JSON list of C-alpha atoms in Angstrom, two decimals:
[
{"chain": "A", "resi": 24, "resn": "MET", "atom": "CA", "xyz": [4.01, -9.85, 9.59]},
{"chain": "A", "resi": 25, "resn": "SER", "atom": "CA", "xyz": [3.20, -7.93, 12.75]},
{"chain": "A", "resi": 26, "resn": "ASP", "atom": "CA", "xyz": [-0.12, -6.19, 13.36]},
{"chain": "A", "resi": 27, "resn": "GLY", "atom": "CA", "xyz": [1.74, -2.85, 13.37]},
{"chain": "A", "resi": 28, "resn": "THR", "atom": "CA", "xyz": [3.19, -3.51, 9.95]},
{"chain": "A", "resi": 29, "resn": "VAL", "atom": "CA", "xyz": [-0.19, -4.55, 8.54]},
{"chain": "A", "resi": 30, "resn": "ALA", "atom": "CA", "xyz": [-1.68, -1.36, 9.98]},
{"chain": "A", "resi": 31, "resn": "GLU", "atom": "CA", "xyz": [1.09, 0.79, 8.46]},
{"chain": "A", "resi": 32, "resn": "VAL", "atom": "CA", "xyz": [0.70, -0.83, 5.04]},
{"chain": "A", "resi": 33, "resn": "LEU", "atom": "CA", "xyz": [-3.09, -0.49, 5.04]},
{"chain": "A", "resi": 34, "resn": "ALA", "atom": "CA", "xyz": [-2.92, 3.10, 6.33]},
{"chain": "A", "resi": 35, "resn": "ALA", "atom": "CA", "xyz": [-0.38, 4.01, 3.64]},
{"chain": "A", "resi": 36, "resn": "MET", "atom": "CA", "xyz": [-2.57, 2.44, 0.97]},
{"chain": "A", "resi": 37, "resn": "ALA", "atom": "CA", "xyz": [-5.71, 4.22, 2.18]},
{"chain": "A", "resi": 38, "resn": "ASP", "atom": "CA", "xyz": [-4.80, 7.38, 0.28]},
{"chain": "A", "resi": 39, "resn": "PRO", "atom": "CA", "xyz": [-5.72, 7.42, -3.45]},
{"chain": "A", "resi": 40, "resn": "THR", "atom": "CA", "xyz": [-2.60, 9.40, -4.40]},
{"chain": "A", "resi": 41, "resn": "ARG", "atom": "CA", "xyz": [-0.36, 6.83, -2.71]},
{"chain": "A", "resi": 42, "resn": "ARG", "atom": "CA", "xyz": [-2.23, 4.01, -4.47]},
{"chain": "A", "resi": 43, "resn": "ALA", "atom": "CA", "xyz": [-1.65, 5.82, -7.78]},
{"chain": "A", "resi": 44, "resn": "LEU", "atom": "CA", "xyz": [2.07, 6.06, -6.97]},
{"chain": "A", "resi": 45, "resn": "LEU", "atom": "CA", "xyz": [2.19, 2.32, -6.21]},
{"chain": "A", "resi": 46, "resn": "ASP", "atom": "CA", "xyz": [0.34, 1.60, -9.48]},
{"chain": "A", "resi": 47, "resn": "SER", "atom": "CA", "xyz": [2.87, 3.72, -11.40]},
{"chain": "A", "resi": 48, "resn": "LEU", "atom": "CA", "xyz": [5.83, 1.99, -9.80]},
{"chain": "A", "resi": 49, "resn": "ALA", "atom": "CA", "xyz": [4.29, -1.44, -10.42]},
{"chain": "A", "resi": 50, "resn": "ALA", "atom": "CA", "xyz": [3.67, -0.62, -14.09]},
{"chain": "A", "resi": 51, "resn": "GLY", "atom": "CA", "xyz": [6.83, 1.29, -14.91]},
{"chain": "A", "resi": 52, "resn": "GLY", "atom": "CA", "xyz": [9.44, 0.20, -12.42]},
{"chain": "A", "resi": 53, "resn": "GLU", "atom": "CA", "xyz": [11.83, 2.54, -10.66]},
{"chain": "A", "resi": 54, "resn": "ALA", "atom": "CA", "xyz": [11.12, 6.27, -11.03]},
{"chain": "A", "resi": 55, "resn": "SER", "atom": "CA", "xyz": [11.93, 9.67, -9.57]},
{"chain": "A", "resi": 56, "resn": "ALA", "atom": "CA", "xyz": [9.45, 11.83, -7.68]},
{"chain": "A", "resi": 57, "resn": "THR", "atom": "CA", "xyz": [9.43, 14.22, -10.65]},
{"chain": "A", "resi": 58, "resn": "ALA", "atom": "CA", "xyz": [8.49, 11.44, -13.07]},
{"chain": "A", "resi": 59, "resn": "LEU", "atom": "CA", "xyz": [5.89, 10.06, -10.66]},
{"chain": "A", "resi": 60, "resn": "SER", "atom": "CA", "xyz": [4.26, 13.49, -10.21]},
{"chain": "A", "resi": 61, "resn": "THR", "atom": "CA", "xyz": [3.48, 13.72, -13.92]},
{"chain": "A", "resi": 62, "resn": "GLY", "atom": "CA", "xyz": [-0.25, 13.35, -14.41]},
{"chain": "A", "resi": 63, "resn": "LEU", "atom": "CA", "xyz": [-1.10, 13.58, -10.72]},
{"chain": "A", "resi": 64, "resn": "PRO", "atom": "CA", "xyz": [-3.18, 16.47, -9.34]},
{"chain": "A", "resi": 65, "resn": "VAL", "atom": "CA", "xyz": [-0.55, 17.23, -6.67]},
{"chain": "A", "resi": 66, "resn": "THR", "atom": "CA", "xyz": [2.83, 18.95, -6.61]},
{"chain": "A", "resi": 67, "resn": "ARG", "atom": "CA", "xyz": [6.18, 17.20, -6.75]},
{"chain": "A", "resi": 68, "resn": "GLN", "atom": "CA", "xyz": [6.70, 18.18, -3.10]},
{"chain": "A", "resi": 69, "resn": "ALA", "atom": "CA", "xyz": [3.42, 16.46, -2.16]},
{"chain": "A", "resi": 70, "resn": "VAL", "atom": "CA", "xyz": [4.55, 13.36, -4.06]},
{"chain": "A", "resi": 71, "resn": "VAL", "atom": "CA", "xyz": [7.80, 13.34, -2.05]},
{"chain": "A", "resi": 72, "resn": "LYS", "atom": "CA", "xyz": [5.77, 13.45, 1.18]},
{"chain": "A", "resi": 73, "resn": "HIS", "atom": "CA", "xyz": [3.54, 10.61, -0.03]},
{"chain": "A", "resi": 74, "resn": "LEU", "atom": "CA", "xyz": [6.64, 8.59, -0.98]},
{"chain": "A", "resi": 75, "resn": "ALA", "atom": "CA", "xyz": [8.00, 9.12, 2.55]},
{"chain": "A", "resi": 76, "resn": "VAL", "atom": "CA", "xyz": [4.81, 7.59, 3.98]},
{"chain": "A", "resi": 77, "resn": "LEU", "atom": "CA", "xyz": [5.13, 4.64, 1.59]},
{"chain": "A", "resi": 78, "resn": "GLU", "atom": "CA", "xyz": [8.80, 4.25, 2.56]},
{"chain": "A", "resi": 79, "resn": "ARG", "atom": "CA", "xyz": [7.98, 4.21, 6.30]},
{"chain": "A", "resi": 80, "resn": "ALA", "atom": "CA", "xyz": [5.43, 1.46, 5.59]},
{"chain": "A", "resi": 81, "resn": "GLY", "atom": "CA", "xyz": [8.12, -0.50, 3.73]},
{"chain": "A", "resi": 82, "resn": "LEU", "atom": "CA", "xyz": [6.29, -0.29, 0.40]},
{"chain": "A", "resi": 83, "resn": "VAL", "atom": "CA", "xyz": [8.97, 1.59, -1.54]},
{"chain": "A", "resi": 84, "resn": "THR", "atom": "CA", "xyz": [12.72, 1.86, -1.32]},
{"chain": "A", "resi": 85, "resn": "PRO", "atom": "CA", "xyz": [14.70, 4.95, -2.36]},
{"chain": "A", "resi": 86, "resn": "ARG", "atom": "CA", "xyz": [18.00, 4.84, -4.25]},
{"chain": "A", "resi": 87, "resn": "ARG", "atom": "CA", "xyz": [20.14, 7.91, -4.82]},
{"chain": "A", "resi": 88, "resn": "GLU", "atom": "CA", "xyz": [21.42, 8.30, -8.37]},
{"chain": "A", "resi": 89, "resn": "GLY", "atom": "CA", "xyz": [23.50, 11.48, -8.56]},
{"chain": "A", "resi": 90, "resn": "ARG", "atom": "CA", "xyz": [21.27, 14.36, -7.49]},
{"chain": "A", "resi": 91, "resn": "GLU", "atom": "CA", "xyz": [18.11, 12.37, -8.05]},
{"chain": "A", "resi": 92, "resn": "VAL", "atom": "CA", "xyz": [16.35, 9.88, -5.78]},
{"chain": "A", "resi": 93, "resn": "ARG", "atom": "CA", "xyz": [14.66, 7.00, -7.55]},
{"chain": "A", "resi": 94, "resn": "TYR", "atom": "CA", "xyz": [11.97, 4.91, -5.90]},
{"chain": "A", "resi": 95, "resn": "ALA", "atom": "CA", "xyz": [11.19, 1.25, -6.43]},
{"chain": "A", "resi": 96, "resn": "LEU", "atom": "CA", "xyz": [8.25, -0.84, -5.27]},
{"chain": "A", "resi": 97, "resn": "ARG", "atom": "CA", "xyz": [8.86, -3.40, -2.51]},
{"chain": "A", "resi": 98, "resn": "PRO", "atom": "CA", "xyz": [6.18, -6.06, -3.09]},
{"chain": "A", "resi": 99, "resn": "ALA", "atom": "CA", "xyz": [6.80, -8.15, 0.06]},
{"chain": "A", "resi": 100, "resn": "PRO", "atom": "CA", "xyz": [4.76, -5.92, 2.44]},
{"chain": "A", "resi": 101, "resn": "LEU", "atom": "CA", "xyz": [1.92, -5.88, -0.11]},
{"chain": "A", "resi": 102, "resn": "ALA", "atom": "CA", "xyz": [1.98, -9.66, -0.32]},
{"chain": "A", "resi": 103, "resn": "ASP", "atom": "CA", "xyz": [2.02, -9.94, 3.48]},
{"chain": "A", "resi": 104, "resn": "ALA", "atom": "CA", "xyz": [-0.96, -7.58, 3.82]},
{"chain": "A", "resi": 105, "resn": "ALA", "atom": "CA", "xyz": [-2.81, -9.44, 1.05]},
{"chain": "A", "resi": 106, "resn": "SER", "atom": "CA", "xyz": [-2.15, -12.73, 2.84]},
{"chain": "A", "resi": 107, "resn": "TRP", "atom": "CA", "xyz": [-3.50, -11.30, 6.10]},
{"chain": "A", "resi": 108, "resn": "LEU", "atom": "CA", "xyz": [-6.59, -9.95, 4.31]},
{"chain": "A", "resi": 109, "resn": "GLY", "atom": "CA", "xyz": [-7.07, -13.32, 2.59]},
{"chain": "A", "resi": 110, "resn": "GLY", "atom": "CA", "xyz": [-7.03, -15.07, 5.95]},
{"chain": "A", "resi": 111, "resn": "LEU", "atom": "CA", "xyz": [-9.52, -12.58, 7.34]},
{"chain": "A", "resi": 112, "resn": "ALA", "atom": "CA", "xyz": [-11.79, -13.08, 4.32]},
{"chain": "A", "resi": 113, "resn": "ALA", "atom": "CA", "xyz": [-11.61, -16.87, 4.68]},
{"chain": "A", "resi": 114, "resn": "GLU", "atom": "CA", "xyz": [-12.51, -16.60, 8.37]},
{"chain": "A", "resi": 115, "resn": "TRP", "atom": "CA", "xyz": [-15.41, -14.29, 7.56]},
{"chain": "A", "resi": 116, "resn": "ASP", "atom": "CA", "xyz": [-16.65, -16.63, 4.81]},
{"chain": "A", "resi": 117, "resn": "ALA", "atom": "CA", "xyz": [-16.56, -19.55, 7.24]},
{"chain": "A", "resi": 118, "resn": "ARG", "atom": "CA", "xyz": [-18.47, -17.57, 9.88]},
{"chain": "A", "resi": 119, "resn": "THR", "atom": "CA", "xyz": [-21.18, -16.48, 7.45]},
{"chain": "A", "resi": 120, "resn": "ARG", "atom": "CA", "xyz": [-21.46, -20.00, 6.05]},
{"chain": "A", "resi": 121, "resn": "ASP", "atom": "CA", "xyz": [-21.91, -21.35, 9.59]},
{"chain": "A", "resi": 122, "resn": "GLY", "atom": "CA", "xyz": [-24.48, -18.69, 10.48]},
{"chain": "A", "resi": 123, "resn": "ASP", "atom": "CA", "xyz": [-22.19, -16.82, 12.89]},
{"chain": "A", "resi": 124, "resn": "GLY", "atom": "CA", "xyz": [-21.79, -13.71, 10.73]},
{"chain": "A", "resi": 125, "resn": "VAL", "atom": "CA", "xyz": [-23.87, -10.66, 9.94]},
{"chain": "A", "resi": 126, "resn": "GLY", "atom": "CA", "xyz": [-27.57, -11.06, 10.51]},
{"chain": "A", "resi": 127, "resn": "SER", "atom": "CA", "xyz": [-27.36, -13.87, 13.02]},
{"chain": "A", "resi": 128, "resn": "ALA", "atom": "CA", "xyz": [-26.94, -11.67, 16.10]},
{"chain": "A", "resi": 129, "resn": "GLY", "atom": "CA", "xyz": [-30.00, -11.39, 18.27]},
{"chain": "A", "resi": 130, "resn": "ARG", "atom": "CA", "xyz": [-31.81, -14.37, 16.81]}
]
């Protein structure tokens, strides 16, 4: 996974509405923007814009079904970002264990 892709995924996931959309798709599978907007404090049009951000980051994929567009979660970019974060966490743990992390500067 490239640094740009990691950045896009993390930026897309930074918004709480987009995280709620990802949670809904993970729990319920494929859904339309109308269905996804139910229970959210934003309009359907705002949901469509959020879904476009998630699509650009590779986190969802749209599928036209008649007049409706249905969105599905693409877990691979999430797994790639989680793997990158896991590697970063392991590196940080090793640095703090070896005394090279926070609090050791200037000693």
